[in-house]
mmCIF file of C-alpha atoms in Angstrom:
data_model
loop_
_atom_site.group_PDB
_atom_site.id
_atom_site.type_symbol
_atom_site.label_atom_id
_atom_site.label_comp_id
_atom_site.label_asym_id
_atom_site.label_seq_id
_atom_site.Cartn_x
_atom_site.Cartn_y
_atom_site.Cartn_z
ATOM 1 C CA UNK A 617 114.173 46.588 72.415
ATOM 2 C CA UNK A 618 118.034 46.976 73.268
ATOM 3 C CA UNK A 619 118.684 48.665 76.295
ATOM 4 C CA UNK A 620 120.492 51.538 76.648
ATOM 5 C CA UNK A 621 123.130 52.222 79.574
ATOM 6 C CA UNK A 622 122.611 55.124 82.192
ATOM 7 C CA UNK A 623 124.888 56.910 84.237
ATOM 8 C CA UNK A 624 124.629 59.921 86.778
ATOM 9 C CA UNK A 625 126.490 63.022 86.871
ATOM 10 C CA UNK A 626 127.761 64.220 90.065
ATOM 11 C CA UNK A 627 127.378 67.644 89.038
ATOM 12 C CA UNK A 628 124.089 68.698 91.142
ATOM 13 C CA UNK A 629 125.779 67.347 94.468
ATOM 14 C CA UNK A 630 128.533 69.633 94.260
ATOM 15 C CA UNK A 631 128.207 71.725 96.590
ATOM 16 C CA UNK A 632 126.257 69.692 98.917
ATOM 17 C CA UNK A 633 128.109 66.593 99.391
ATOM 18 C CA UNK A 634 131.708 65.222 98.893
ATOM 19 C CA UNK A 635 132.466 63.455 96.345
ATOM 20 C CA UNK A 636 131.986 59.742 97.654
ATOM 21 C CA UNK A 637 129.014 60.684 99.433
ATOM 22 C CA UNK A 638 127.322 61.939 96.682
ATOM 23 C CA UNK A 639 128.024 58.661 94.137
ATOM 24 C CA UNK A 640 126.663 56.698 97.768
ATOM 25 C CA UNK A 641 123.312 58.414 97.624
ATOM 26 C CA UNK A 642 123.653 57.898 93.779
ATOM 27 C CA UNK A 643 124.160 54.184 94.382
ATOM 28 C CA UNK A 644 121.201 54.475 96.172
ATOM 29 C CA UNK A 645 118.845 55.771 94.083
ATOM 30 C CA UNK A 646 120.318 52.988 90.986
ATOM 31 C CA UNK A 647 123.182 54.256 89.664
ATOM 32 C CA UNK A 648 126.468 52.787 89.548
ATOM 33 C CA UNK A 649 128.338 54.462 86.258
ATOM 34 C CA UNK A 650 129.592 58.290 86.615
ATOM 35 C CA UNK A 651 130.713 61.081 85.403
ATOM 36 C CA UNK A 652 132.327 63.059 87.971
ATOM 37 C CA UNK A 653 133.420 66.577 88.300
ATOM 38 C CA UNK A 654 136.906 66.902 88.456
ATOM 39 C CA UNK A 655 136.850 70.378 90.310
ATOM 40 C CA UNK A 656 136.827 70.969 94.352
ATOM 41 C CA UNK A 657 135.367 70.092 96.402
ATOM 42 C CA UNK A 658 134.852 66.983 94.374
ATOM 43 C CA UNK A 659 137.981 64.954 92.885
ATOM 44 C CA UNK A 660 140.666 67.715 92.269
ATOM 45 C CA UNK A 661 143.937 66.003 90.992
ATOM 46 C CA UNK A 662 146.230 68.699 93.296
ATOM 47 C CA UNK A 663 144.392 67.589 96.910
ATOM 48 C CA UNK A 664 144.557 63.807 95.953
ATOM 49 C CA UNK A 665 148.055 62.091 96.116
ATOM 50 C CA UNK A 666 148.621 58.585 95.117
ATOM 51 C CA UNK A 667 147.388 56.769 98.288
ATOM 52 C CA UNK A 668 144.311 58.139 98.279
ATOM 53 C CA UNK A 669 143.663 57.822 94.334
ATOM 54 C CA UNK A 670 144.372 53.871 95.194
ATOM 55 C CA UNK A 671 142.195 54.073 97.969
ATOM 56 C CA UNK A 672 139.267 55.793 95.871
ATOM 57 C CA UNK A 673 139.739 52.651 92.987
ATOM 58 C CA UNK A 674 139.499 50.327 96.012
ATOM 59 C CA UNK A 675 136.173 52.190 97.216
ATOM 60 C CA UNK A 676 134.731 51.966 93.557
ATOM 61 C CA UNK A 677 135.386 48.353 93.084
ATOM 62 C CA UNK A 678 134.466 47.319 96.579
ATOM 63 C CA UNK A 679 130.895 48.900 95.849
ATOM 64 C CA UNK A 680 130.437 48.066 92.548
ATOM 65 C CA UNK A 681 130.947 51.413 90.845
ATOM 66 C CA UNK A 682 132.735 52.805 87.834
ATOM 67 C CA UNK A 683 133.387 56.332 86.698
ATOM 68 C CA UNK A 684 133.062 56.383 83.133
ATOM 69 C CA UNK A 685 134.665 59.712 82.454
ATOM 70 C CA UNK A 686 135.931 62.814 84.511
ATOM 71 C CA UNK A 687 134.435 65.905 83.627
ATOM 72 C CA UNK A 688 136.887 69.168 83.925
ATOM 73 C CA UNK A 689 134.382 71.723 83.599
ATOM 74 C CA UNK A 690 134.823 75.410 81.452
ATOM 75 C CA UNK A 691 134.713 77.132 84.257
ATOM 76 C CA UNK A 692 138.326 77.842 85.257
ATOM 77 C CA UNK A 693 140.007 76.938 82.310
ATOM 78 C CA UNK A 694 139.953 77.666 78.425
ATOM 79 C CA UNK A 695 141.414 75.978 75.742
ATOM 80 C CA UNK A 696 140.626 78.299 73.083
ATOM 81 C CA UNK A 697 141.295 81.671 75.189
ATOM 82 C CA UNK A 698 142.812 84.464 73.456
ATOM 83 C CA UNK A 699 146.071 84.639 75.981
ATOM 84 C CA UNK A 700 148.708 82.069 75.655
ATOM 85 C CA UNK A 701 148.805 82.092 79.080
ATOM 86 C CA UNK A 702 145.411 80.664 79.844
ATOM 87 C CA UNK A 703 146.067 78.009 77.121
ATOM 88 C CA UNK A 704 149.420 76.508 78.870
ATOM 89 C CA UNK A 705 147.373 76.678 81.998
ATOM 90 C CA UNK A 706 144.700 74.892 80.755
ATOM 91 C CA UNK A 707 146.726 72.292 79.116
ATOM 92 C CA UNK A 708 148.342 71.476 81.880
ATOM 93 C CA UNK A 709 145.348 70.918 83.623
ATOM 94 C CA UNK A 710 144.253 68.271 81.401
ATOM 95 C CA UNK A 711 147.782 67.051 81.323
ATOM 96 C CA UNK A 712 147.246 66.324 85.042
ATOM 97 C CA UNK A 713 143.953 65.234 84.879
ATOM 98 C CA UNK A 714 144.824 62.367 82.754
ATOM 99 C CA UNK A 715 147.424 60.863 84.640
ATOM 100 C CA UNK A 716 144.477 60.709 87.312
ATOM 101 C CA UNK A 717 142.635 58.888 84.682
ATOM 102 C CA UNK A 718 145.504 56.683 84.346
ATOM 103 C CA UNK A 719 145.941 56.528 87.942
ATOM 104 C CA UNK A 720 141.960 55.378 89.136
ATOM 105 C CA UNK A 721 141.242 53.431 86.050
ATOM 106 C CA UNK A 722 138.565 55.990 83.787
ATOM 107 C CA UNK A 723 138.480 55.728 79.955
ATOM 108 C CA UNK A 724 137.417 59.547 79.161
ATOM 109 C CA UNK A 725 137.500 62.636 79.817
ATOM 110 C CA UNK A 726 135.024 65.559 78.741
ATOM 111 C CA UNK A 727 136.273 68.545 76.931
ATOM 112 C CA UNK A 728 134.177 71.526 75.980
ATOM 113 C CA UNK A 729 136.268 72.750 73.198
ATOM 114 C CA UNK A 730 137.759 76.110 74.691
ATOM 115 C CA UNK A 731 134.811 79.126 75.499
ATOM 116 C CA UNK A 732 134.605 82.278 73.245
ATOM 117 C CA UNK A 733 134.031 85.755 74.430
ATOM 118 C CA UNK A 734 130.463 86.706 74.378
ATOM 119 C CA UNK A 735 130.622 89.945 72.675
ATOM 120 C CA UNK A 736 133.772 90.053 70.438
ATOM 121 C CA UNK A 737 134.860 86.577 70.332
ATOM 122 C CA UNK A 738 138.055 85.883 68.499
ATOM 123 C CA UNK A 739 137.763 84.712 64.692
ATOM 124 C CA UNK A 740 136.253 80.376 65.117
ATOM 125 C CA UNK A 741 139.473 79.906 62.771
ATOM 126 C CA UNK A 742 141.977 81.009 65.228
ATOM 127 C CA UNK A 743 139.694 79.807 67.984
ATOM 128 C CA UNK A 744 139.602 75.936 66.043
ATOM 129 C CA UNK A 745 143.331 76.215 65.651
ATOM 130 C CA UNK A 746 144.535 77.327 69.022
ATOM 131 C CA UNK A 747 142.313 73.901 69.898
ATOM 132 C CA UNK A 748 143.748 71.847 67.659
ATOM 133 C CA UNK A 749 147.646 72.681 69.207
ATOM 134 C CA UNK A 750 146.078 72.271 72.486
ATOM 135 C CA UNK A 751 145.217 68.616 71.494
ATOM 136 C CA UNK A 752 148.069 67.875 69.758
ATOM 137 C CA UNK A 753 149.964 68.592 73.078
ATOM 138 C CA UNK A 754 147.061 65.998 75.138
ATOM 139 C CA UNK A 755 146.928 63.426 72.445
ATOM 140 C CA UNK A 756 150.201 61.353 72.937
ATOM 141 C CA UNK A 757 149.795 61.532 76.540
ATOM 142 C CA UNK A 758 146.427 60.610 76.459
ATOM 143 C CA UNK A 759 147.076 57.807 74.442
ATOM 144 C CA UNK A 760 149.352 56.422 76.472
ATOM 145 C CA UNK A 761 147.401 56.681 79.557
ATOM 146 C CA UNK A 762 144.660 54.854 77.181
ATOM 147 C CA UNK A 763 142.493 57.438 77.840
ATOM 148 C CA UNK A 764 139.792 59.032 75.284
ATOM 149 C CA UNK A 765 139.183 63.308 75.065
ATOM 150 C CA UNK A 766 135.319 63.772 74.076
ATOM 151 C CA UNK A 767 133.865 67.539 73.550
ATOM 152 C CA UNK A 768 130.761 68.203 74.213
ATOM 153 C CA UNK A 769 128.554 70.696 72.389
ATOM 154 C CA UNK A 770 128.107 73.684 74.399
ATOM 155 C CA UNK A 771 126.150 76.709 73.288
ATOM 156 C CA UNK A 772 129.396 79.197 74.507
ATOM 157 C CA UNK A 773 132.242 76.949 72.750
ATOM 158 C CA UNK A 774 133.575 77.285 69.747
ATOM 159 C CA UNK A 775 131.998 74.506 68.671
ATOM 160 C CA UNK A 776 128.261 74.692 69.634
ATOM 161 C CA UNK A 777 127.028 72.122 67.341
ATOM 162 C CA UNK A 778 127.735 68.327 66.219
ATOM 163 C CA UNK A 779 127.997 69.298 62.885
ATOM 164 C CA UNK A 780 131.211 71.609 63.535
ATOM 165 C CA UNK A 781 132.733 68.860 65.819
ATOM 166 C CA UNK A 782 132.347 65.912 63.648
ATOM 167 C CA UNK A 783 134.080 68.422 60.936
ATOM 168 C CA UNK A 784 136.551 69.195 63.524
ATOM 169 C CA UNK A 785 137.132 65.344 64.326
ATOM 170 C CA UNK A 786 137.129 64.562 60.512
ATOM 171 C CA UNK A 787 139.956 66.907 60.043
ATOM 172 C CA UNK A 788 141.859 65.759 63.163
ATOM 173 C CA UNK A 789 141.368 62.050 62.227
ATOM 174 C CA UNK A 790 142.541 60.730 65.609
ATOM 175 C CA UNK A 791 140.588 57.525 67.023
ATOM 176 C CA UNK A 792 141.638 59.179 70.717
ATOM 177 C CA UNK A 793 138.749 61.261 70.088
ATOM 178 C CA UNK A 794 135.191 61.539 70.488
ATOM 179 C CA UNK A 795 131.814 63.448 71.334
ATOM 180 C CA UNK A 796 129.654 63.641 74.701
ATOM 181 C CA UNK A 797 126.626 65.117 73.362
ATOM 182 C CA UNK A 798 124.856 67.073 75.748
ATOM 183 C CA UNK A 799 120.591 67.007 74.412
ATOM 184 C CA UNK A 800 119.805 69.934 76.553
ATOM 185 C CA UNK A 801 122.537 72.187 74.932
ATOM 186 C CA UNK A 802 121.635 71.116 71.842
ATOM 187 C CA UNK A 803 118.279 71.952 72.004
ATOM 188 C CA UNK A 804 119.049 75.392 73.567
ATOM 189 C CA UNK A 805 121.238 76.130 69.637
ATOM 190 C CA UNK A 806 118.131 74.474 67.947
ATOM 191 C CA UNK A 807 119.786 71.508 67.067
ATOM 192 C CA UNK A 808 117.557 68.297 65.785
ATOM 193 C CA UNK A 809 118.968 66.065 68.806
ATOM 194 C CA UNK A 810 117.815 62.717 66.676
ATOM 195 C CA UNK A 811 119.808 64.242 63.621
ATOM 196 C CA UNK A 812 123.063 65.334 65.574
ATOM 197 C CA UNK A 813 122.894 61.949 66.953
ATOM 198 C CA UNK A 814 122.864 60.241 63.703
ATOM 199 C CA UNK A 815 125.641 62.839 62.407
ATOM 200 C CA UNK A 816 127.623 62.298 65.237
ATOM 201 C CA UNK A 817 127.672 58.938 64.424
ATOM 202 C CA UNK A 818 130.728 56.354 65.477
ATOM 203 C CA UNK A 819 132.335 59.366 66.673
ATOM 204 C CA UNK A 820 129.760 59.495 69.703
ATOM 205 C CA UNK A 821 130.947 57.788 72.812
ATOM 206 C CA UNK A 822 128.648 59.337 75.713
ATOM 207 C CA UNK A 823 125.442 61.344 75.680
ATOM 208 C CA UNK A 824 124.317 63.704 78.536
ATOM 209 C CA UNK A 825 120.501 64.199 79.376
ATOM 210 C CA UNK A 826 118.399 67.009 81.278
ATOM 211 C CA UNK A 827 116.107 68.718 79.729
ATOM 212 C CA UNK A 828 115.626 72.111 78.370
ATOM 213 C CA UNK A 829 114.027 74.620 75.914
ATOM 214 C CA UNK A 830 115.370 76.842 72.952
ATOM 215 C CA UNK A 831 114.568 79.762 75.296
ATOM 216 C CA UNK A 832 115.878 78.734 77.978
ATOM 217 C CA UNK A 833 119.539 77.029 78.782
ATOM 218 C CA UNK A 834 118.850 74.789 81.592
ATOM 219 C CA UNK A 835 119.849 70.938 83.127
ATOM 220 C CA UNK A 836 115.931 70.986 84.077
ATOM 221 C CA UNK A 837 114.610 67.198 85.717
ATOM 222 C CA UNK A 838 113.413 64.705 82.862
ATOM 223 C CA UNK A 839 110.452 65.234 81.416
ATOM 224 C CA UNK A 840 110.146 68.709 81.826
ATOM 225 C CA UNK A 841 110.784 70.606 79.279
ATOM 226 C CA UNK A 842 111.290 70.635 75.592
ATOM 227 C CA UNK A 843 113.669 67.292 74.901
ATOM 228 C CA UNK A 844 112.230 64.398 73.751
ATOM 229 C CA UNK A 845 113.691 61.599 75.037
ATOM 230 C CA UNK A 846 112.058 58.762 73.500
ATOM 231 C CA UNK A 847 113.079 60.212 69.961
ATOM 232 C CA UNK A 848 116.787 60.497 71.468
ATOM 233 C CA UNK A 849 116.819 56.725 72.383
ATOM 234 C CA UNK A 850 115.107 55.641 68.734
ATOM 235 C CA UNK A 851 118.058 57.944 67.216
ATOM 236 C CA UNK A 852 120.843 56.200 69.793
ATOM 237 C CA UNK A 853 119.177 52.500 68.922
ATOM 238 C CA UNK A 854 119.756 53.660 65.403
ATOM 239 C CA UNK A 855 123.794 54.056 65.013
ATOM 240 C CA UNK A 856 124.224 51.432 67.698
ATOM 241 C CA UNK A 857 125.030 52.950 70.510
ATOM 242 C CA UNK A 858 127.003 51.809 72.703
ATOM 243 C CA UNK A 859 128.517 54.110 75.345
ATOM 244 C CA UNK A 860 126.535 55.383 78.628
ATOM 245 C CA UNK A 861 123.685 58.100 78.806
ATOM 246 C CA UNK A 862 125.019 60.364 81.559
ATOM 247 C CA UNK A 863 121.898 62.445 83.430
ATOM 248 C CA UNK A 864 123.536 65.634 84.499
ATOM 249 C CA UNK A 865 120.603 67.585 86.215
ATOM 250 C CA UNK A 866 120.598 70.854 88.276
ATOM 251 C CA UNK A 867 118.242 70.485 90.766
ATOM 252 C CA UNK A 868 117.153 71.663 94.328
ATOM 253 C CA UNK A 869 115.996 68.573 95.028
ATOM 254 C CA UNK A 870 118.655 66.108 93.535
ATOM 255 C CA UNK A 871 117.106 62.923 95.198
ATOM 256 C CA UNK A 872 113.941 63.257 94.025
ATOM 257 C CA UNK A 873 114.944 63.897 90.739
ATOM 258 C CA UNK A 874 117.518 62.327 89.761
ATOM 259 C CA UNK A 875 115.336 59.023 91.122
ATOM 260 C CA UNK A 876 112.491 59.909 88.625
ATOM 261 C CA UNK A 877 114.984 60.542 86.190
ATOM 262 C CA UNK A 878 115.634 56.625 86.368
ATOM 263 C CA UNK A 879 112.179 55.800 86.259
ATOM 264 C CA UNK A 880 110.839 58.017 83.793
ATOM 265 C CA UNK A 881 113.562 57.095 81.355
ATOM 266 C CA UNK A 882 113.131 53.335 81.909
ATOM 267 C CA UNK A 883 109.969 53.764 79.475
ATOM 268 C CA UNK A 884 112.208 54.405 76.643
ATOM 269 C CA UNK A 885 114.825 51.115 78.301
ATOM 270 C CA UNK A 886 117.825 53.277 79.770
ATOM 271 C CA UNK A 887 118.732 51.242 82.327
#
């Protein structure tokens, strides 16, 4: 059987631990690939100048570790908002955050394409196109930096389901692109995880796993909830993956679980 890659998020130590001792107790547990939160207290690109992004690549290489994508979370920035202003500011964000890229040596970055009001959220045609000129503005300078933009499916985007990106993606036709497909939030829209999988297809670079329920949106620990992994890894095996499973859990007890996340998911050979 072909082994899979895994990765941590850095997401459940962010508030407990700066950033490079978090990916030590992460090293710890197993893990040496990352996806890291690019949001204080974590890596921020406005509290990091030059020396110290040097100094961080110097840390990663002298323990072995690599940060396969930055993660700028929804949180304090929109790409789809309804206000121009929020847009330019969340450009620019990205803008910045890809020179940082650039700057520490990280092929990716995850985009959740732009967040829609909850109760009268703007038409998903205006919503898809003030996305699209936000991309066209990140796409030369990401491509320079040689740096890839992948959404992820989120249930409050404009874009909650693989099926809409890859149609998105199809229609944008840029190989600068790509999909992180979170399993939890797909199974939280109802989604067929193995089937988005297989329509993502060679647009999917990374894949995210916690687990969850269609009642419930949660990063829960592995194993207990709804997902099932073992079909996700048959569906991965199937289109050849070859990026890195990230596990992004929530937990009160991030040690402990993010160390039986490794070994319950070395059944199904994520390593």
């Amino acid at each position: 059987m072909e082994t899979l890659r895994l990765g941590a998020s850095t997401w459940t130590y962010l508030q407990t631990f700066d950033l490079e001792a978090a990916l030590r107790r992460l090293k710890a547990l197993g893990y040496s690939r990352f996806d890291v939160l690019t949001i204080p207290p974590h890596l921020w690109p406005y509290d990091i100048d030059l020396a110290q992004r040097r100094a961080l690549r110097t840390f990663l290489a002298s323990e072995g570790l690599s940060f396969d994508s930055l993660n700028l979370p929804s949180t304090d920035q929109n790409l789809c908002s309804v206000t121009p202003q929020m847009r330019e500011y969340s450009v620019q964000q990205f803008l910045d955050v890809i020179d940082l890229c650039e700057e520490i040596g990280v092929p990716m970055i995850v985009v959740v394409p732009g967040r829609r009001a909850n109760f009268v959220p703007p038409p998903l045609e205006a919503a898809h196109g003030w996305l699209k000129a936000g991309l066209e503005i990140l796409l030369p300078h990401a491509e320079r930096a040689g740096v890839r933009l992948i959404l992820e499916n989120h249930h409050m985007s404009s874009m909650p389901t693989v099926k809409q990106m890859v149609t998105f993606l199809d229609a944008f036709g840029s190989d600068h692109l790509g999909i992180a497909y979170d399993v939890a939030n797909g199974e939280f829209v109802g989604e067929d995880q193995t089937q988005a999988i297989r329509t993502a297809g060679r647009w999917l670079c990374q894949v995210h796993l916690s687990d969850a329920s269609r009642s419930k949106w949660d990063h829960a620990p592995i194993g207990r909830s709804a997902v099932d992994f073992g079909a996700v890894a048959r569906a991965l095996r199937e289109i050849n993956f070859s990026g890195t499973s990230i596990v992004e859990l929530i937990s009160e007890t991030p040690d402990a679980d993010m160390a039986d996340a490794l070994r319950e998911l070395h059944r199904y050979d994520w390593h």
